PDB file of C-alpha atoms and ligand atoms in Angstrom:
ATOM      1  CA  UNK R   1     105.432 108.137  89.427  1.00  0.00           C
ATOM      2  CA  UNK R   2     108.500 110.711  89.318  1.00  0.00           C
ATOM      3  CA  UNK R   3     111.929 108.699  89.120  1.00  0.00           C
ATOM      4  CA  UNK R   4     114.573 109.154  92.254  1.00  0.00           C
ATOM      5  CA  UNK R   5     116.992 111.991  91.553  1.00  0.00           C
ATOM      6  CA  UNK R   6     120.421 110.852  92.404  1.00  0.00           C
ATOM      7  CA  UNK R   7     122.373 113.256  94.714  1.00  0.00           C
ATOM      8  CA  UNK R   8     126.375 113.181  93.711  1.00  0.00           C
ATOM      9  CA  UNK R   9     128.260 111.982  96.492  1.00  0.00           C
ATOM     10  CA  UNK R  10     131.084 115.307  96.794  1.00  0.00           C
ATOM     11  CA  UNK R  11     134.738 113.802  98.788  1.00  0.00           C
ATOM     12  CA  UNK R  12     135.393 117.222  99.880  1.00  0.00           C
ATOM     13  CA  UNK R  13     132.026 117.363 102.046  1.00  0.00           C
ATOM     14  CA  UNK R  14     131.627 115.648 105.764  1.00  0.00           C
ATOM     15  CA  UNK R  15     129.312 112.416 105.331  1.00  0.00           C
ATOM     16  CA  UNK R  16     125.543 113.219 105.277  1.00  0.00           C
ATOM     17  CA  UNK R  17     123.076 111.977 108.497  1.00  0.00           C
ATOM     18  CA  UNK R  18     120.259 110.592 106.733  1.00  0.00           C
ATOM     19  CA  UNK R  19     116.975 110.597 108.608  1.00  0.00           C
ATOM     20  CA  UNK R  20     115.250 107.314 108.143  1.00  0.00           C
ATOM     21  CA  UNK R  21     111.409 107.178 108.736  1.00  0.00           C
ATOM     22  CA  UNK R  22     110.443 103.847 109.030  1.00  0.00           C
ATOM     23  CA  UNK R  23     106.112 102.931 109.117  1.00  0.00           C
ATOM     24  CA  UNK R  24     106.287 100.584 112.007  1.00  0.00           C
ATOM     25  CA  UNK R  25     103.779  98.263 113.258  1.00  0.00           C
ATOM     26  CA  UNK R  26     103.633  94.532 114.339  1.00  0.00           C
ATOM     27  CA  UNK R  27     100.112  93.189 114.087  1.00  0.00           C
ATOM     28  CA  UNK R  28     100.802  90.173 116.161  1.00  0.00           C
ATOM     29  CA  UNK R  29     101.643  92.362 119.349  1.00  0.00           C
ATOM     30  CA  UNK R  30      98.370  93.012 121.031  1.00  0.00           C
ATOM     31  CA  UNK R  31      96.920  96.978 121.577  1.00  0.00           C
ATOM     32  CA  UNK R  32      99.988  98.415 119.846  1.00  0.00           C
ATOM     33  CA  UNK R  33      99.475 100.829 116.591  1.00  0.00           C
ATOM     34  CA  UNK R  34     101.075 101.818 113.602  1.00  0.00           C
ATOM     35  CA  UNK R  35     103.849 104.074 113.971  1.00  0.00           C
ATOM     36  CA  UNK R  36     106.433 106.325 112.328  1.00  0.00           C
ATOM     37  CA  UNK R  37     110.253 105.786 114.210  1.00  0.00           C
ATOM     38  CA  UNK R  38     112.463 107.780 112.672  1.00  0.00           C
ATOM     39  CA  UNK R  39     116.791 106.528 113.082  1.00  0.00           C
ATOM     40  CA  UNK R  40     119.684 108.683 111.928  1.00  0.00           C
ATOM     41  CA  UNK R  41     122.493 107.087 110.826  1.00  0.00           C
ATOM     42  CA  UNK R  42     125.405 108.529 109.461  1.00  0.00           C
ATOM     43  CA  UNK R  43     125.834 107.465 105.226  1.00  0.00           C
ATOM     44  CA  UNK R  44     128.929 105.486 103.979  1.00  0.00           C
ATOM     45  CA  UNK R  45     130.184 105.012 100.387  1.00  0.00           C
ATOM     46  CA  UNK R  46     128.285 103.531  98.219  1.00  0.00           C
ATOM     47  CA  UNK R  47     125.073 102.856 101.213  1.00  0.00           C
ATOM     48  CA  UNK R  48     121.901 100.961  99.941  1.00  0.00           C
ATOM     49  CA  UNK R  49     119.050 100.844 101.628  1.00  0.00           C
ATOM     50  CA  UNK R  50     119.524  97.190 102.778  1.00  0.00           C
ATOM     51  CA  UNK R  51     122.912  98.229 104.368  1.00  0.00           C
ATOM     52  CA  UNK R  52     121.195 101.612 105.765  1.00  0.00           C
ATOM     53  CA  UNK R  53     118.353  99.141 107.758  1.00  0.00           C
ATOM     54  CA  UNK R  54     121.413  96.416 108.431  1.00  0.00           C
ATOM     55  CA  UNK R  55     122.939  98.942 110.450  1.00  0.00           C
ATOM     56  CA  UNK R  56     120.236 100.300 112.190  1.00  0.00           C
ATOM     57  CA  UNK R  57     119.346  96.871 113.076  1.00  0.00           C
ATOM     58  CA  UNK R  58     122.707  95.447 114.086  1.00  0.00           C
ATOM     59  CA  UNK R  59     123.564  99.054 115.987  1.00  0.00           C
ATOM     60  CA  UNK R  60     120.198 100.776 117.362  1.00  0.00           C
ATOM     61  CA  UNK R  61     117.311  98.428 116.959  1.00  0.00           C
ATOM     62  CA  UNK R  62     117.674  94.782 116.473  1.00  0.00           C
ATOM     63  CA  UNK R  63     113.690  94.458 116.937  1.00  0.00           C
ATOM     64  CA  UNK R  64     113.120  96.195 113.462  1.00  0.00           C
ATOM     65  CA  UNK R  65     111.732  93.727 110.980  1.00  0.00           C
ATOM     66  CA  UNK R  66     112.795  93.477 107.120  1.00  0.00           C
ATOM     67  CA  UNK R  67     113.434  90.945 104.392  1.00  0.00           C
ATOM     68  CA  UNK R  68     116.239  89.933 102.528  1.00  0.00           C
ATOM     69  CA  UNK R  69     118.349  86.913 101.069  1.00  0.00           C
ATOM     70  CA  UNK R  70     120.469  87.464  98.122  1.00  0.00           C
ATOM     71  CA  UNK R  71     121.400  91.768  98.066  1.00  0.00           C
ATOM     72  CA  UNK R  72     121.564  91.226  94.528  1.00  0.00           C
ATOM     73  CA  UNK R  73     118.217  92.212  93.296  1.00  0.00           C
ATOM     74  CA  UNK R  74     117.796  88.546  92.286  1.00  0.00           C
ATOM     75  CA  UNK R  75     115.252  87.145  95.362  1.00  0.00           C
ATOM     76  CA  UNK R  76     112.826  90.003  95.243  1.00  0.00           C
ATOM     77  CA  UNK R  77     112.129  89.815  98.960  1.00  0.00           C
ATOM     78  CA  UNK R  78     113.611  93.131  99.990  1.00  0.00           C
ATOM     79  CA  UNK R  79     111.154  94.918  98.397  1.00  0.00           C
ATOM     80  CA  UNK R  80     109.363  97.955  99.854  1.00  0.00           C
ATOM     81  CA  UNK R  81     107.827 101.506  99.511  1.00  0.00           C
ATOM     82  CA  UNK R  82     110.708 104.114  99.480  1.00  0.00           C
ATOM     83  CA  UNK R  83     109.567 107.733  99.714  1.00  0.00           C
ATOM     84  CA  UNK R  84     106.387 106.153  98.091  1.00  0.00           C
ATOM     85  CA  UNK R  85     107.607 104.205  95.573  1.00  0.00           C
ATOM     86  CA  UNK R  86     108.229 100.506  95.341  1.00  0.00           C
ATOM     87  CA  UNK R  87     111.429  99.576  95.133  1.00  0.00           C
ATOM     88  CA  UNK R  88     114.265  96.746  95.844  1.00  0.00           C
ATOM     89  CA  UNK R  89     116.213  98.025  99.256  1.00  0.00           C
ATOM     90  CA  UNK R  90     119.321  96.274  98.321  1.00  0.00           C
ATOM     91  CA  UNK R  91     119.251  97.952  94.753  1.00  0.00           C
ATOM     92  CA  UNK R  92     118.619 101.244  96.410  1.00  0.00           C
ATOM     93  CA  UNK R  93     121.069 103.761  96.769  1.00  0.00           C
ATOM     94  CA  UNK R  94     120.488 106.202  99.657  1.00  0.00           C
ATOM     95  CA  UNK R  95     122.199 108.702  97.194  1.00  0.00           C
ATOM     96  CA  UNK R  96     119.440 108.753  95.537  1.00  0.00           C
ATOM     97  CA  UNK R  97     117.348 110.718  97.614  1.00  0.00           C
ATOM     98  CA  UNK R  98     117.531 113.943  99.820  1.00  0.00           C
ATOM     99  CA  UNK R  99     118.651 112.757 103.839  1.00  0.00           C
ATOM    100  CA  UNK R 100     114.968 112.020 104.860  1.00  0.00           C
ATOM    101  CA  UNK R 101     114.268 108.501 103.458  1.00  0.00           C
ATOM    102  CA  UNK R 102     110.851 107.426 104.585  1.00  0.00           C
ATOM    103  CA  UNK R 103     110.131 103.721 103.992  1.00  0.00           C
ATOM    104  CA  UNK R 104     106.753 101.434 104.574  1.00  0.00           C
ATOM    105  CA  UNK R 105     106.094  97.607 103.663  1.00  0.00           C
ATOM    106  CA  UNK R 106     104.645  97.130 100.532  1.00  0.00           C
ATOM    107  CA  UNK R 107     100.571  97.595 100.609  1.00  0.00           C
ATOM    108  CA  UNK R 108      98.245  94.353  99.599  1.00  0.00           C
ATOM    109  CA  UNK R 109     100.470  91.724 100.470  1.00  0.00           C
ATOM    110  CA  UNK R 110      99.740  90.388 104.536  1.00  0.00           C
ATOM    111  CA  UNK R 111     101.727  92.283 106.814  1.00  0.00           C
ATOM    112  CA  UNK R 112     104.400  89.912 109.304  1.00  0.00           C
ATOM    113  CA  UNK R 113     105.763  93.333 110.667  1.00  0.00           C
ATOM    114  CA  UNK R 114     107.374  96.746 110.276  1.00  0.00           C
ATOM    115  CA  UNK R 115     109.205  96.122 106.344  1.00  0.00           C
ATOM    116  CA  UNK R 116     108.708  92.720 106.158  1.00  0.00           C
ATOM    117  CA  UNK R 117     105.544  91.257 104.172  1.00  0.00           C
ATOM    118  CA  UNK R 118     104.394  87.994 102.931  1.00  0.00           C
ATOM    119  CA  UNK R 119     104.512  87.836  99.386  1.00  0.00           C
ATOM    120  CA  UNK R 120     104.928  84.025  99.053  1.00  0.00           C
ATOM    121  CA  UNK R 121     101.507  83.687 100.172  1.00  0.00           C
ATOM    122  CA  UNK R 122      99.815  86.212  97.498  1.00  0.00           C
ATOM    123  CA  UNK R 123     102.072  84.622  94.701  1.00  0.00           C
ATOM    124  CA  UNK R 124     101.661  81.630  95.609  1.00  0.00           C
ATOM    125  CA  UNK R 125      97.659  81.745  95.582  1.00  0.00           C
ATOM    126  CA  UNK R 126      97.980  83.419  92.338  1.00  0.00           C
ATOM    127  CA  UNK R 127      99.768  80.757  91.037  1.00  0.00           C
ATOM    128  CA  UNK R 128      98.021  77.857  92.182  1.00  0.00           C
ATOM    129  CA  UNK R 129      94.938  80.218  90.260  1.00  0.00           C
ATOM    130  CA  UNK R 130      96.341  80.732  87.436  1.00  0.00           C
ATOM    131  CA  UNK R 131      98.479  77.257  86.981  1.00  0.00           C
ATOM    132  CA  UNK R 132     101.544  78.911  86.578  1.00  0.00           C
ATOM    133  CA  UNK R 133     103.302  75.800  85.267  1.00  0.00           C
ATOM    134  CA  UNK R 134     103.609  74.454  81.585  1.00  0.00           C
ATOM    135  CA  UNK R 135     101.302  71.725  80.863  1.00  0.00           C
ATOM    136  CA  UNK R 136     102.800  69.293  78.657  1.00  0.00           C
ATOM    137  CA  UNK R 137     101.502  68.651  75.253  1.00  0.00           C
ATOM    138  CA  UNK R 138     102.037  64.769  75.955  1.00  0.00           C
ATOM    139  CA  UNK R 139     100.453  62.657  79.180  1.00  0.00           C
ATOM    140  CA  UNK R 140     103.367  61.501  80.374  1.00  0.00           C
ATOM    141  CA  UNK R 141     106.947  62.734  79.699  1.00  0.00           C
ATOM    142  CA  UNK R 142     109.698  59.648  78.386  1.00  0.00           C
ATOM    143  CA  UNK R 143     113.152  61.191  79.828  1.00  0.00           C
ATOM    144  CA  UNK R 144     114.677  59.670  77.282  1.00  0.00           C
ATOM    145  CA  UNK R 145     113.153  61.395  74.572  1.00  0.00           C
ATOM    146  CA  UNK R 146     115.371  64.727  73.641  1.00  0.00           C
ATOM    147  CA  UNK R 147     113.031  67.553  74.335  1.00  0.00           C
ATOM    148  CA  UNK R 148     111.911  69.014  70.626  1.00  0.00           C
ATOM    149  CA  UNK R 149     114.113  72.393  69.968  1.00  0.00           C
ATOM    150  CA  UNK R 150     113.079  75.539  70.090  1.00  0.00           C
ATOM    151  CA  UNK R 151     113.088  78.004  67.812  1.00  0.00           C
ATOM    152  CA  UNK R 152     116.050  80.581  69.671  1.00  0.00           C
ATOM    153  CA  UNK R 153     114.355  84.183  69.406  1.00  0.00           C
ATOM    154  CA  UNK R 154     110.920  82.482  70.654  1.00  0.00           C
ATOM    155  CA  UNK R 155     113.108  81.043  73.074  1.00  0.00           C
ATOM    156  CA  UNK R 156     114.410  84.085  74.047  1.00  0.00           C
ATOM    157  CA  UNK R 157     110.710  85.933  74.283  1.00  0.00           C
ATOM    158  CA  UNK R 158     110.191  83.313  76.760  1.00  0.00           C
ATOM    159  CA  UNK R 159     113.054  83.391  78.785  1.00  0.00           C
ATOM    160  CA  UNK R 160     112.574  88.019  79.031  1.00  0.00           C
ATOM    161  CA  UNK R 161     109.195  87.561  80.296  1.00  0.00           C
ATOM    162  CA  UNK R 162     110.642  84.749  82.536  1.00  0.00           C
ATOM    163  CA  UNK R 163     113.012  86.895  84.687  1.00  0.00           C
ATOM    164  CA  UNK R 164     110.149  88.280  86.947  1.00  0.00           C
ATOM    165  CA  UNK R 165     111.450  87.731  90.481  1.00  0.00           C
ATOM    166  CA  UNK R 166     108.274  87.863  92.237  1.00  0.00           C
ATOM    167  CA  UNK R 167     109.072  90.922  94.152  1.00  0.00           C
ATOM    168  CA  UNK R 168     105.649  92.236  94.859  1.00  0.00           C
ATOM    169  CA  UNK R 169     106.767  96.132  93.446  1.00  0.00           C
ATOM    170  CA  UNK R 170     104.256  95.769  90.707  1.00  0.00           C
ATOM    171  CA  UNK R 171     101.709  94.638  92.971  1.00  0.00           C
ATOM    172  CA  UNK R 172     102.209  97.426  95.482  1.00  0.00           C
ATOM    173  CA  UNK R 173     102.495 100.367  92.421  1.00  0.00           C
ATOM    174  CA  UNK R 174      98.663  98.984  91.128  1.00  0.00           C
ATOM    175  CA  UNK R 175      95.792 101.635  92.279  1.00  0.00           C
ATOM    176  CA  UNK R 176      93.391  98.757  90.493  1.00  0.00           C
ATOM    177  CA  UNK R 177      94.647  95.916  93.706  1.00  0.00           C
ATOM    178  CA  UNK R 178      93.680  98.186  95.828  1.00  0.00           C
ATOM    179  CA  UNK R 179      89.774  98.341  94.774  1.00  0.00           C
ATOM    180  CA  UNK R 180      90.027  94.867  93.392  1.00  0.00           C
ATOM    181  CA  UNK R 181      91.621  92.221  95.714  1.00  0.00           C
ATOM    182  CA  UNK R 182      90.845  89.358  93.622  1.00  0.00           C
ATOM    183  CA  UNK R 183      93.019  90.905  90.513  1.00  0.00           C
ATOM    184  CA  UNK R 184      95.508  89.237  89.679  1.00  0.00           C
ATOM    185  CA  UNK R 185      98.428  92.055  88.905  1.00  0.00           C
ATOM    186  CA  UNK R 186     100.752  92.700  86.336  1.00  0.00           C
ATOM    187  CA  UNK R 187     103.179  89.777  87.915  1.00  0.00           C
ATOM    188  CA  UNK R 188     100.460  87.471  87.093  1.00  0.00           C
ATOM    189  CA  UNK R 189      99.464  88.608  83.324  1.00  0.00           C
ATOM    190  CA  UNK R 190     102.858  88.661  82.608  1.00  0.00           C
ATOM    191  CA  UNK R 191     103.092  84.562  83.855  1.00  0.00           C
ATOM    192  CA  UNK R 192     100.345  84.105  81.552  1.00  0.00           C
ATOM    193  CA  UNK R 193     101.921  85.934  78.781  1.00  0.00           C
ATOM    194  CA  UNK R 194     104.432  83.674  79.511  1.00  0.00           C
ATOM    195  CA  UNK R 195     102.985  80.381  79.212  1.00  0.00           C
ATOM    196  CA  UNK R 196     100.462  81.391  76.516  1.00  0.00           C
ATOM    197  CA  UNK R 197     104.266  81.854  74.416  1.00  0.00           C
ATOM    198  CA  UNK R 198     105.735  78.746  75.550  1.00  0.00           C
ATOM    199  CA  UNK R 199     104.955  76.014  72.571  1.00  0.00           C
ATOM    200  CA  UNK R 200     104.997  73.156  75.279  1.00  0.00           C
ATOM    201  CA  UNK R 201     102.029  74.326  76.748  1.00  0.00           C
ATOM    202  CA  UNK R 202      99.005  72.476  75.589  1.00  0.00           C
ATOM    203  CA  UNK R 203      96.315  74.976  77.027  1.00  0.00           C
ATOM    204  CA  UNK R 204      94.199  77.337  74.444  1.00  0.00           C
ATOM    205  CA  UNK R 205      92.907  80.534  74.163  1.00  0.00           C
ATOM    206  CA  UNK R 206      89.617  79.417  75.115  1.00  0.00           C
ATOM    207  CA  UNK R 207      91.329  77.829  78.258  1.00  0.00           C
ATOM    208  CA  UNK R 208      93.338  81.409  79.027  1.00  0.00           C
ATOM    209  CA  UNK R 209      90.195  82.844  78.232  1.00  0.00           C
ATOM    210  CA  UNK R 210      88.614  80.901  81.452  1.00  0.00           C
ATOM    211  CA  UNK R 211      91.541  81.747  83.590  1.00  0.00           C
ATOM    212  CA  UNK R 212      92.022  85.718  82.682  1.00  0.00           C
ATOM    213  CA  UNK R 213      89.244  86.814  80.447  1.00  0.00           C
ATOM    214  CA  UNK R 214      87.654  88.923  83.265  1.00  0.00           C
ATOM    215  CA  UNK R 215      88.137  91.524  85.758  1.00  0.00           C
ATOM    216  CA  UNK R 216      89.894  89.989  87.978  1.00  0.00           C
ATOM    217  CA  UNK R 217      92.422  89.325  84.891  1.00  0.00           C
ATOM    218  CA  UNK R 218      92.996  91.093  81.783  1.00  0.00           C
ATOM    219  CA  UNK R 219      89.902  93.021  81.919  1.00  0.00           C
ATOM    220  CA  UNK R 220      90.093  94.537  85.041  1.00  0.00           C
ATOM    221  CA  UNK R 221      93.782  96.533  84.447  1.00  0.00           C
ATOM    222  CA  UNK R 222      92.896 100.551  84.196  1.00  0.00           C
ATOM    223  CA  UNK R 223      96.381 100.881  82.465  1.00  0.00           C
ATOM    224  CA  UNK R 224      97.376 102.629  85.357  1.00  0.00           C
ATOM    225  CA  UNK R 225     101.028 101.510  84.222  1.00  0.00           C
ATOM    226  CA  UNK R 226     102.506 102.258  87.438  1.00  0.00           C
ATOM    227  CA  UNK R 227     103.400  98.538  87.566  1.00  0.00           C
ATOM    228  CA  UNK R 228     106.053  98.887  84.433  1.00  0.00           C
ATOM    229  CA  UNK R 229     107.698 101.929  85.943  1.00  0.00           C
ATOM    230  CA  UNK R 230     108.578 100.632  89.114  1.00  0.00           C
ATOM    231  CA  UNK R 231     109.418  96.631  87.524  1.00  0.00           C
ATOM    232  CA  UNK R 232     113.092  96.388  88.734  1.00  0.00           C
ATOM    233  CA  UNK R 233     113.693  94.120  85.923  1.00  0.00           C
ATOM    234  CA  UNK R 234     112.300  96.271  83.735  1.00  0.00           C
ATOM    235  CA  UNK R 235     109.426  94.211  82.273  1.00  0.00           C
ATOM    236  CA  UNK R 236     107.182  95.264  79.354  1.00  0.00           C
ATOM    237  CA  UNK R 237     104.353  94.405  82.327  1.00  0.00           C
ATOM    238  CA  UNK R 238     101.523  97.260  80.345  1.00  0.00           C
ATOM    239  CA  UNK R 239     102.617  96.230  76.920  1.00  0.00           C
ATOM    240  CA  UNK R 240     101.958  92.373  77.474  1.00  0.00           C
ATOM    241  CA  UNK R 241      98.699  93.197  79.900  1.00  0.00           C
ATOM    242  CA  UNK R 242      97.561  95.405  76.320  1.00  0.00           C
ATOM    243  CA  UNK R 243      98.698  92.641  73.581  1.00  0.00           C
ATOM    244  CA  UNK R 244      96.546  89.527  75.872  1.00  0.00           C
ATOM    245  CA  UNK R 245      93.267  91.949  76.147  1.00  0.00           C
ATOM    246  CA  UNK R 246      93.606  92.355  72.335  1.00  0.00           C
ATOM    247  CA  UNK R 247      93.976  88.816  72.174  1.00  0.00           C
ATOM    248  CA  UNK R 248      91.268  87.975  75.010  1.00  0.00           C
ATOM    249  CA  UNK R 249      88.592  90.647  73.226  1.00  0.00           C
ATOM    250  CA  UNK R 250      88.806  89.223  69.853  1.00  0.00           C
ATOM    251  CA  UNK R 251      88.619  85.049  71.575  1.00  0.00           C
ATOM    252  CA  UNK R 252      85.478  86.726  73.484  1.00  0.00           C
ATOM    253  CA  UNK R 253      84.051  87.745  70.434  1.00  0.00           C
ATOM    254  CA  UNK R 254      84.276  84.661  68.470  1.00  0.00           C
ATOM    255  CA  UNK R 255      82.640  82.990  71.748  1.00  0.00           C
TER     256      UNK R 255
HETATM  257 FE1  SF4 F 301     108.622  92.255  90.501  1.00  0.00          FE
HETATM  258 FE2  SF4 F 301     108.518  92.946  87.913  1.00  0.00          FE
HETATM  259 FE3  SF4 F 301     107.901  90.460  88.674  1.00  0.00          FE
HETATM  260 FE4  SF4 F 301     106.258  92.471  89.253  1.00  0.00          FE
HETATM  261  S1  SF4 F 301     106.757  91.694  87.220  1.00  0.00           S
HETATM  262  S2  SF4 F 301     106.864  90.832  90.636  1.00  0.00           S
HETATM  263  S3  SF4 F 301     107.721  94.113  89.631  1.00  0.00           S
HETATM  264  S4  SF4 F 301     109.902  91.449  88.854  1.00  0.00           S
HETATM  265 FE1  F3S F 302      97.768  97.955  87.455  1.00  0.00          FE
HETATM  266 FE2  F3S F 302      99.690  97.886  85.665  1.00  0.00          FE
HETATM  267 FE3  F3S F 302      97.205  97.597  84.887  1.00  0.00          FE
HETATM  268  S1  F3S F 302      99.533  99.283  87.392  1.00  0.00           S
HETATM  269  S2  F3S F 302      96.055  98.799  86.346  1.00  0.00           S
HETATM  270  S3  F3S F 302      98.329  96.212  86.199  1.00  0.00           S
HETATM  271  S4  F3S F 302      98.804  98.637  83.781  1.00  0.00           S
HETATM  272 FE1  FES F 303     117.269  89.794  97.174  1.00  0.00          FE
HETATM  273 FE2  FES F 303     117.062  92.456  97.516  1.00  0.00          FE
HETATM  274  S1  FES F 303     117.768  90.964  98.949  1.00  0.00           S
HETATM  275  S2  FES F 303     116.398  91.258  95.827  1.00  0.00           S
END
């Protein structure tokens, strides 16, 4: 996927009108179909995305549906296709791109309408699959007991892999989800990257093995790496997915 070219903002110029295409379609609304409604708006200083579709809400269309919470690029739930890439709307500036911005929910995830889709649901279930938690080494855990130390560059291995917001952009950038619903993506790989790291984790590589070692996990990524390039926190998604099929060939192997 090409990267955005920025367009330098020039004083001396009159403000641009952006076109923006927007893929509508609410499936709960009975006989209607998918459509492309195109707004115009007129671009400020400094104009993201998120403030581009805030205005056209709050000025021409209040019925238009998208996500947001924090405008930081810290929930992940603004995420959506821009000029057919994913991307984070509030990290998006409409500078970036030429003045026709055309912009679609992010594909896989179950559509609630227009922008907005449900990626709590799809994480969720991959969670729940993949037991995205750390299973302690002991049964029971004495709060009283100082948690043992770690060692401070493992800790920090952890804690880069942990910054995954759960955005969905990786999801939505995989050609491999589309043929293979059941696959569980970069974003979840990368959890069990993760936890396979973390030394309070009790579970093996025989146990990963059970959860990943197939194609619906480690096996079936095509290295289409379209999931790294579009990471907004810039995760080493195709370099992890690589190191745990190394790992997961050589367990299945010994099997
Ligand atoms: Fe978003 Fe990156 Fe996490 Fe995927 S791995 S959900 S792109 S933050
Ligand atoms: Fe998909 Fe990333 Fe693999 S885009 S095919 S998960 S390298
Ligand atoms: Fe939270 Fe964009 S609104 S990441």
């Amino acid at each position: 996927m090409s990267e955005p070219q920025t367009v330098a903002p020039n004083d001396h110029e009159p403000p641009r009108r952006l076109h923006i295409n927007v893929l509508r379609f609410n499936p709960r609304e009975a006989g209607t179909e998918p459509r492309v409604q195109t707004y115009e708006i007129e671009e400020a200083h400094g104009m993201t995305l998120f403030l581009a579709l805030s205005e056209i809400r709050e000025k021409q269309d209040p019925s238009l549906q998208f996500d947001f919470v924090c405008r930081a690029g810290i929930c992940g739930s603004c995420a959506m296709v821009i000029n057919g890439r994913p991307g984070l709307a509030c990290r998006t500036l409409t500078t970036q791109f030429g003045s026709e911005i055309t912009l679609a929910p992010l594909p896989v995830f179950e559509l609630i309408g227009d922008l907005s889709v449900n990626t709590g649901k799809w994480m969720r279930a991959m969670s729940e699959r993949l037991e995205t938690w750390v299973h302690m080494n002991e049964a029971g855990v004495d709060l009283h007991k100082m948690e043992e130390r770690m060692d401070p560059a493992l800790a920090e291995e952890v804690y880069e892999l942990d910054r995954c917001i759960e955005c969905g952009c990786c999801v939505g950038a995989c050609g491999t989800l589309r043929m293979r619903p059941g696959f569980v993506g970069a974003v979840g790989l990368n959890k069990i990257a993760r936890f396979r790291l973390d030394p309070r984790d009790n579970r093996s590589d025989d146990d990963y093995y059970e959860l990943v070692g197939d194609d619906e996990g480690v096996f079936g990524c095509m290295s289409l790496v379209g999931c790294q390039d579009v990471c907004p926190k810039n995760l080493p998604l195709a370099t992890q997915i690589a190191f745990l099929r190394r790992k997961m060939l050589a367990n299945g192997l010994k099997r």
